[in-house]
Coordinates of C-alpha atoms and ligand atoms in Angstrom, one line a residue:
X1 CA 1.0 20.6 -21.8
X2 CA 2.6 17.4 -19.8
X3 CA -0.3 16.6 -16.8
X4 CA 1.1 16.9 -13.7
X5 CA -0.1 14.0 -10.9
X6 CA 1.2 15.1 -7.5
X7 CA 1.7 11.6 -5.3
X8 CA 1.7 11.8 -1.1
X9 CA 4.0 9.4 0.6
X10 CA 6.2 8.6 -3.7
X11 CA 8.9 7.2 -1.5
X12 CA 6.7 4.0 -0.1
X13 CA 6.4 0.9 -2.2
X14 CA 3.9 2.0 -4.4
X15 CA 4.7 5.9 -4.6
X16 CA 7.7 4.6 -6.3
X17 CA 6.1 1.9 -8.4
X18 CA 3.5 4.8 -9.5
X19 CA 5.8 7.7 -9.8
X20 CA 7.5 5.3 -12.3
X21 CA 4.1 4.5 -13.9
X22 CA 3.1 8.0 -14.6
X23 CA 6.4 9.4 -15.8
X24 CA 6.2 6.5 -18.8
X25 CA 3.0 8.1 -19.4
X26 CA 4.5 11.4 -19.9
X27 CA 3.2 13.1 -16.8
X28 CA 5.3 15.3 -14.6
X29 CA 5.5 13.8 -11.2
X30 CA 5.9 16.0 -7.9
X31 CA 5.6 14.3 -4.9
X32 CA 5.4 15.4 -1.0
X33 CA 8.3 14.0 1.7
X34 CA 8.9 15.1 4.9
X35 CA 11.4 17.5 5.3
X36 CA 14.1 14.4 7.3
X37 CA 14.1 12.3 4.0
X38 CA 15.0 15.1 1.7
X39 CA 18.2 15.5 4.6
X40 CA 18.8 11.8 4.5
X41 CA 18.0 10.2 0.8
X42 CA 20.2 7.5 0.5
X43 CA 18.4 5.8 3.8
X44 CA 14.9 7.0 3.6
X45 CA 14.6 7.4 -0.6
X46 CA 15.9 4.1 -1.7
X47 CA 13.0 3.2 -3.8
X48 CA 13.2 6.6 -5.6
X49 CA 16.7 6.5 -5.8
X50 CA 16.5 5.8 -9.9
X51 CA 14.1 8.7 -10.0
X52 CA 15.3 11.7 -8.6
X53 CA 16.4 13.5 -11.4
X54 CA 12.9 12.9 -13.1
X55 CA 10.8 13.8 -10.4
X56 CA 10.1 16.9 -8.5
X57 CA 9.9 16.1 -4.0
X58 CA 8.5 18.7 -1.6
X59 CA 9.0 18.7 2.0
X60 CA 5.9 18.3 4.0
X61 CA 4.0 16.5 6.8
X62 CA 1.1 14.8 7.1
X63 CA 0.6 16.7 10.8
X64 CA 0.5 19.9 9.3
X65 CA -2.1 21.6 7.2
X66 CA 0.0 25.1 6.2
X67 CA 3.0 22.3 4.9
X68 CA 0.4 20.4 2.8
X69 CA -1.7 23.8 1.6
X70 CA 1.7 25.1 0.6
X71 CA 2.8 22.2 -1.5
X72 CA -0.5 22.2 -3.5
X73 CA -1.0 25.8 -3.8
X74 CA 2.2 25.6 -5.9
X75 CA 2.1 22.1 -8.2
X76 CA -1.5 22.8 -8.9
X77 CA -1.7 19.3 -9.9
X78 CA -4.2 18.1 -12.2
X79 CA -4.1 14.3 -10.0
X80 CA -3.2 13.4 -6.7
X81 CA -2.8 10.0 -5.3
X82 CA -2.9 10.2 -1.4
X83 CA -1.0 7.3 -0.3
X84 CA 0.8 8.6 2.7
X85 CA 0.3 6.9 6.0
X86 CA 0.8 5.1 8.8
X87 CA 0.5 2.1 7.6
X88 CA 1.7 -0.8 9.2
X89 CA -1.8 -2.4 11.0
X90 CA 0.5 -3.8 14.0
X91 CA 2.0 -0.3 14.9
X92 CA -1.7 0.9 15.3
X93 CA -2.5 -0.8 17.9
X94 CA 1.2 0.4 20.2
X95 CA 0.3 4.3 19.3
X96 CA -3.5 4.2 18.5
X97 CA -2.9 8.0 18.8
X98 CA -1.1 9.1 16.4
X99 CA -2.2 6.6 13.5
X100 CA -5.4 8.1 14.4
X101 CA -4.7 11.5 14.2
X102 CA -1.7 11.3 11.5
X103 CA -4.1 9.3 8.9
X104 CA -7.2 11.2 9.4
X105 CA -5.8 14.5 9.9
X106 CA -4.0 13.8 6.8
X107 CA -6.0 12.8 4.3
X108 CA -8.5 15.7 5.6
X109 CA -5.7 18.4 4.9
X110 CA -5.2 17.3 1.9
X111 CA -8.9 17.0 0.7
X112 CA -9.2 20.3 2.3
X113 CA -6.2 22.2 0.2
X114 CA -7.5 20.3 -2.9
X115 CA -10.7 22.2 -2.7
X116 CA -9.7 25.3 -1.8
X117 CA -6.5 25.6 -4.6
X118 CA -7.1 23.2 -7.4
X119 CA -11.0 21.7 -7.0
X120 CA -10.2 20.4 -10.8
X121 CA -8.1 18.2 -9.4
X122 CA -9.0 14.5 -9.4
X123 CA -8.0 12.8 -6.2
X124 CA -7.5 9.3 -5.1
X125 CA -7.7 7.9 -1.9
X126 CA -5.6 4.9 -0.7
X127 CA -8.3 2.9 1.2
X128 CA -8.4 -0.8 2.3
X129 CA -8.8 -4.1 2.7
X130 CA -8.5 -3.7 6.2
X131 CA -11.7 -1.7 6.4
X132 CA -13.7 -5.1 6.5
X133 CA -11.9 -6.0 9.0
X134 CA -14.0 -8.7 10.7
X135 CA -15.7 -9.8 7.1
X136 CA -19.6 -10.1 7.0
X137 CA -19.1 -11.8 3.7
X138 CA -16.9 -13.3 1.1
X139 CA -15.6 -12.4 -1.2
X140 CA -15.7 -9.1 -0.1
X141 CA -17.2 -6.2 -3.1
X142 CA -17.8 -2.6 -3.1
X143 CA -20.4 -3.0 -1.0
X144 CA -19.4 -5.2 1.6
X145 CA -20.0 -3.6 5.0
X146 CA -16.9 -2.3 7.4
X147 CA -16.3 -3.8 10.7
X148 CA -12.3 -2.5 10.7
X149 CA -10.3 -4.8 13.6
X150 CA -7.3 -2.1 14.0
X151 CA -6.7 1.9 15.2
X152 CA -5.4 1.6 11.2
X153 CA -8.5 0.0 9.5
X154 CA -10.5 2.5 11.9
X155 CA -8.7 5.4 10.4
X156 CA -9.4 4.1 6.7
X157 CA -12.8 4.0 6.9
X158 CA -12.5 7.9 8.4
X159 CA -10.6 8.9 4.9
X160 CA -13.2 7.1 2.8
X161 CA -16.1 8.6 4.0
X162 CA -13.9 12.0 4.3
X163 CA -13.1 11.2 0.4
X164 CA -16.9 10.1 0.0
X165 CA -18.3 13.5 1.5
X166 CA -15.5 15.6 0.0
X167 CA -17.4 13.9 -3.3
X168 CA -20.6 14.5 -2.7
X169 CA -20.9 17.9 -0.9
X170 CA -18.1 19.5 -3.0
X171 CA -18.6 18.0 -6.3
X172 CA -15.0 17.4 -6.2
X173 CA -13.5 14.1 -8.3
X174 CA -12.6 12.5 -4.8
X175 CA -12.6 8.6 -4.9
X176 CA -11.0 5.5 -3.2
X177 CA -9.2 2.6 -4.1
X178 CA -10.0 -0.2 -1.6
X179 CA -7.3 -1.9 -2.5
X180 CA -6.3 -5.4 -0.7
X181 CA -2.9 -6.7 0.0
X182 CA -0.2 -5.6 -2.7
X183 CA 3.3 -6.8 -2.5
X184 CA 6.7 -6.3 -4.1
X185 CA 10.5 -6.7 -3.7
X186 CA 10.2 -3.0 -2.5
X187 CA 8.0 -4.0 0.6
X188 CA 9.2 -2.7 3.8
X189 CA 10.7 -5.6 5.8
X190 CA 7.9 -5.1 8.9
X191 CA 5.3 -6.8 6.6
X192 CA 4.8 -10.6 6.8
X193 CA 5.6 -11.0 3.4
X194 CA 9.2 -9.5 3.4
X195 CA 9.7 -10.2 6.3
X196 CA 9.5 -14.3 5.2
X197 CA 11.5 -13.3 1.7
X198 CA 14.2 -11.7 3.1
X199 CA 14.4 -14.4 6.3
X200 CA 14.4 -17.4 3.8
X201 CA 17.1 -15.4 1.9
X202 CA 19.0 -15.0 4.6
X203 CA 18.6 -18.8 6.0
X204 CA 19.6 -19.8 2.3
X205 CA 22.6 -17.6 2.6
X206 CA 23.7 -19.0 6.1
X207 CA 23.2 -15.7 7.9
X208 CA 21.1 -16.8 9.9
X209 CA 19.0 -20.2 11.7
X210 CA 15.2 -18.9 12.4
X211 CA 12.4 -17.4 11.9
X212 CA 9.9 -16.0 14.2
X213 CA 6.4 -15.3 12.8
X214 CA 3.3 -14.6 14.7
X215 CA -0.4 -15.7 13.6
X216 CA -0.1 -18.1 10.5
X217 CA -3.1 -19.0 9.8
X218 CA -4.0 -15.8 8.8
X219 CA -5.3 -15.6 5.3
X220 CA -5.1 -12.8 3.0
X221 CA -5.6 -11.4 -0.6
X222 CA -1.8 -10.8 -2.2
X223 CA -1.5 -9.2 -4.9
X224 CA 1.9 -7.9 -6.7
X225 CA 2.2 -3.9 -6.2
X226 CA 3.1 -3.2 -9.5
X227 CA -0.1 -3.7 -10.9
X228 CA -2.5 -2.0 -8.5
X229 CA -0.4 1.5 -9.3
X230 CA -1.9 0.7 -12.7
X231 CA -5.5 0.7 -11.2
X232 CA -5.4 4.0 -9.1
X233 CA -4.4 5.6 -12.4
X234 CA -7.3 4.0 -14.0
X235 CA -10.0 4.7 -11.6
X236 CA -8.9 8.3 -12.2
X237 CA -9.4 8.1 -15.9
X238 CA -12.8 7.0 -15.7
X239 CA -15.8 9.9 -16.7
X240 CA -17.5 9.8 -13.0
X241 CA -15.6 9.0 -10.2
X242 CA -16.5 5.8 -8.0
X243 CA -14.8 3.2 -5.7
X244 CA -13.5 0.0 -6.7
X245 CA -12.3 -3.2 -5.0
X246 CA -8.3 -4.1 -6.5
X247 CA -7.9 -7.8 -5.5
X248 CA -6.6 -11.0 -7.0
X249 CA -9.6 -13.1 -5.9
X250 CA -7.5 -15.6 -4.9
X251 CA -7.2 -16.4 -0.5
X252 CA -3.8 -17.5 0.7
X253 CA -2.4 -18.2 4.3
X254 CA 0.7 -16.6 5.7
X255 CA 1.5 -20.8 6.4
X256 CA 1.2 -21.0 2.6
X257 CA 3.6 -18.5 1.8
X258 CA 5.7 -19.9 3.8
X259 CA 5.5 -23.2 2.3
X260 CA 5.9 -22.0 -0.9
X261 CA 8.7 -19.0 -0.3
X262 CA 11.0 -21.7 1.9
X263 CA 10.5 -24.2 -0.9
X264 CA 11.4 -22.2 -3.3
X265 CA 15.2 -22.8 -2.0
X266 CA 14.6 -26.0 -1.3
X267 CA 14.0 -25.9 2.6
X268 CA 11.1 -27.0 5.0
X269 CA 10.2 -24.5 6.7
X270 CA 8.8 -26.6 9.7
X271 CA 12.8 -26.6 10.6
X272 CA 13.2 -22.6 10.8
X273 CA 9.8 -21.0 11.9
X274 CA 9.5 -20.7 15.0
X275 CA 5.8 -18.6 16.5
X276 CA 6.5 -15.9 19.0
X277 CA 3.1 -14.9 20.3
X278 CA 4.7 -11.4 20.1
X279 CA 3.5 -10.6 17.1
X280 CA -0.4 -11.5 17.4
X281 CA -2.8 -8.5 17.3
X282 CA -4.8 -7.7 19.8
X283 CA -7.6 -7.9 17.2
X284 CA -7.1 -10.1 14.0
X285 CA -8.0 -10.0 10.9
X286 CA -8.3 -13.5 9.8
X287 CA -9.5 -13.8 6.0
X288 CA -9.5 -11.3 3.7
X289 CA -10.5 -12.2 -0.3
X290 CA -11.8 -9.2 -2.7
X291 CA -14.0 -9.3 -6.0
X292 CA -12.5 -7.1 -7.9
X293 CA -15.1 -7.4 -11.0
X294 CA -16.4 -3.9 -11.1
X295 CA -12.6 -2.7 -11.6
X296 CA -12.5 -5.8 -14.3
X297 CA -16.1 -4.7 -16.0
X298 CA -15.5 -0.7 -15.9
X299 CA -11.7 -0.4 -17.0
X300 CA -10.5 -3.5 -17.7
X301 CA -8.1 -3.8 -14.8
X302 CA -6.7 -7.2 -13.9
X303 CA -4.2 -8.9 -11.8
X304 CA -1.3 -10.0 -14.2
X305 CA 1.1 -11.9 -11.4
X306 CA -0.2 -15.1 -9.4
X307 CA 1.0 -16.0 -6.1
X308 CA 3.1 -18.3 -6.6
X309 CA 5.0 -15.9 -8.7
X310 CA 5.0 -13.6 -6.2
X311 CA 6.5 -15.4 -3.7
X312 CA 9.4 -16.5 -5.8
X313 CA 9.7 -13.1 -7.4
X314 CA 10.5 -11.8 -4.1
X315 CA 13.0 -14.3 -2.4
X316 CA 14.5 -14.3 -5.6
X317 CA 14.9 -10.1 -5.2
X318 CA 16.4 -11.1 -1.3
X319 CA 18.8 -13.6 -2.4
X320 CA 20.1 -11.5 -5.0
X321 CA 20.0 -8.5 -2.6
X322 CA 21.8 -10.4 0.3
X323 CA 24.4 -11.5 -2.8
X324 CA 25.2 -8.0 -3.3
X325 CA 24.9 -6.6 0.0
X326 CA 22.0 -5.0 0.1
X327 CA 21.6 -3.4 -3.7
X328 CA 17.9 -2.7 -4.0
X329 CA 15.2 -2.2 -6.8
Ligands
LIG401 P1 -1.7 -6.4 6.9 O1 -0.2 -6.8 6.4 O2 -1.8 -6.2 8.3 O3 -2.6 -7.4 6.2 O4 -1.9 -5.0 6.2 P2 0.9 -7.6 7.3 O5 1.8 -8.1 6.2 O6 1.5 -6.8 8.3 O7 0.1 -8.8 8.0 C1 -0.5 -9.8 7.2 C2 -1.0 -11.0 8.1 O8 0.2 -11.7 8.5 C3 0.0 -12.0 9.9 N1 1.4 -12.2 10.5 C4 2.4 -11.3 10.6 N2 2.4 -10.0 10.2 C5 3.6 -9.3 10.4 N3 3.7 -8.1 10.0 N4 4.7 -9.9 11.0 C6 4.7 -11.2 11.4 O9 5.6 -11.7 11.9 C7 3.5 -11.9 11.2 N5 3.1 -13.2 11.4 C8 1.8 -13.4 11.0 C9 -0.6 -10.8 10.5 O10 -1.2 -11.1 11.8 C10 -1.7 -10.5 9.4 O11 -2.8 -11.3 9.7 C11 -1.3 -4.6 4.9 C12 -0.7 -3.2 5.1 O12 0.1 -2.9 3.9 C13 -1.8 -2.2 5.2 O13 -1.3 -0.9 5.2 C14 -2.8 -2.4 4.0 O14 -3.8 -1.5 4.0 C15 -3.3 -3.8 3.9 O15 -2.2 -4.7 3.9 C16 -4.2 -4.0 2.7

């Protein structure tokens, strides 16, 4: 009998990279929507558009628990990979409310519908980098301490220790992934990253003259998405279930990408970018950089893209995008 892995929020950049993980591995692959994007698929499932005929979606929201209880009361699955979210860090501070309540509230429904109609199943949490927020060391390990900078990071550390406690008072296989910045051409364009590919595609192409960015000097952990799906499904293999760090080791700044993504094309980017103060945080977080050796020493896992790959992997994906108007994956 095919395993069935039932993944919260499949249509974000790595539900899709996942879903397409765990299908190659023979699983069947049911994964939870809301209700507007099963109305709407050509604008709101774009990165499940190959998919669809493989995969089984249900309509339900992270807001309601009856939606979520429904959904697993009927795939029974045997994994589930809780990635839905709020997730953009930046948002979280304009509506602290309802990241708050939306990523909690979530991530305790579906703990809660887990236990109650299939406690066998093994469940992964989507944690993060942005837990340490305001880092009391580097590189930053399993056992770092949290100091989160954001309504978002505050609401990550709530599903951990929700997935923690699930874990330990339930006996349930409940664990996290704290996994630090991942990146892909199917990144949504409000994060830094895409938001530099696809502007330096568009510069390239003449569709444009600037770029506005906010804090540069920011320095984070990037990692390409593809391979931290690999590691959630890995952690969930394992005979106990633990958390693990999924990092590159390596600390970049957003000025770096830059650099490298408008030289890529043969452009200084000193002539485009321009800083609009707009888009500081009220509360930065102003180096991240994980150790991911536990992941390395337990299962193996390992970053197979480097940055600089990254970068060009992705303005490559925008060009080619821009090229064809706008044909994605
Ligand atoms: P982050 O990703 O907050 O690290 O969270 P993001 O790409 O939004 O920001 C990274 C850094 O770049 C700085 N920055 C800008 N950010 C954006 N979005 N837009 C800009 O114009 C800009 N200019 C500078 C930011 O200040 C920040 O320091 C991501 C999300 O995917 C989370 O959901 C996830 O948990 C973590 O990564 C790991």
């Amino acid at each position: 009998m095919k395993k069935k892995a039932f993944i919260t929020g499949i249509d974000g950049q790595d539900g899709s990279y996942l879903a397409e993980f765990l299908l190659a591995k023979g699983y069947k692959v049911y994964g939870m929507v809301r209700r507007v994007a099963l109305e709407d698929p050509e604008h709101h499932l774009w990165r499940l558009r190959h998919l669809l005929d493989k995969i089984k979606l249900y309509p339900a929201s992270l807001e309601s628990y009856p939606s979520i209880f429904n959904v697993i009361e009927k795939v029974k699955p045997d994994e589930c990979y809780h990635l839905a979210a709020q997730s953009f860090v930046s948002y979280s501070f304009e509506d602290e409310f309802s990241t708050i309540n939306t990523n909690i509230n979530g991530t305790h429904f579906v703990l809660s519908a887990i236990k109650e109609k299939a406690p066998k199943c093994k469940i992964y949490f989507a944690a993060s980098s942005e837990m340490f927020g305001q880092v009391r060391e580097t590189p930053q390990t399993e056992n770092t301490p949290f100091h989160p900078r954001s309504p978002y990071g505050i609401s990550k550390v709530a599903g951990f220790d929700l997935t923690r406690n699930y874990r330990e008072a339930y006996g349930l296989f409940a664990l996290s992934g704290i996994l630090f910045n991942h990146e892909s051409p199917r990144r949504g364009f409000e994060f830094v990253t895409r938001k530099i590919s696809y502007g330096v595609a568009e510069i390239k192409l003449g569709l444009s003259k600037k770029l506005a960015v906010g804090n540069i000097y920011a320095k984070r952990d990037w990692g390409f998405a593809g391979d931290y799906v690999r590691a959630m499904w890995m952690m969930l293999q394992q005979d106990r279930p633990d958390d693990y760090v999924i990092a590159t080791g390596e600390t970049h700044s957003v000025k770096e990408f830059l650099e490298l993504a408008f030289g890529h094309v043969g452009l200084d980017w000193k002539k485009f970018v321009v800083i609009d103060k707009t888009f500081y945080r009220p509360s930065e977080v102003h180096l991240l950089k994980g150790d991911y050796s536990k992941a390395r020493r337990k299962f193996g896992w390992r970053p197979s893209v480097k940055f600089k790959d990254l970068v060009k992997m992705m303005v490559d994906h925008d060009l080619l995008r821009l090229k064809n108007k706008g044909a994605d994956i």
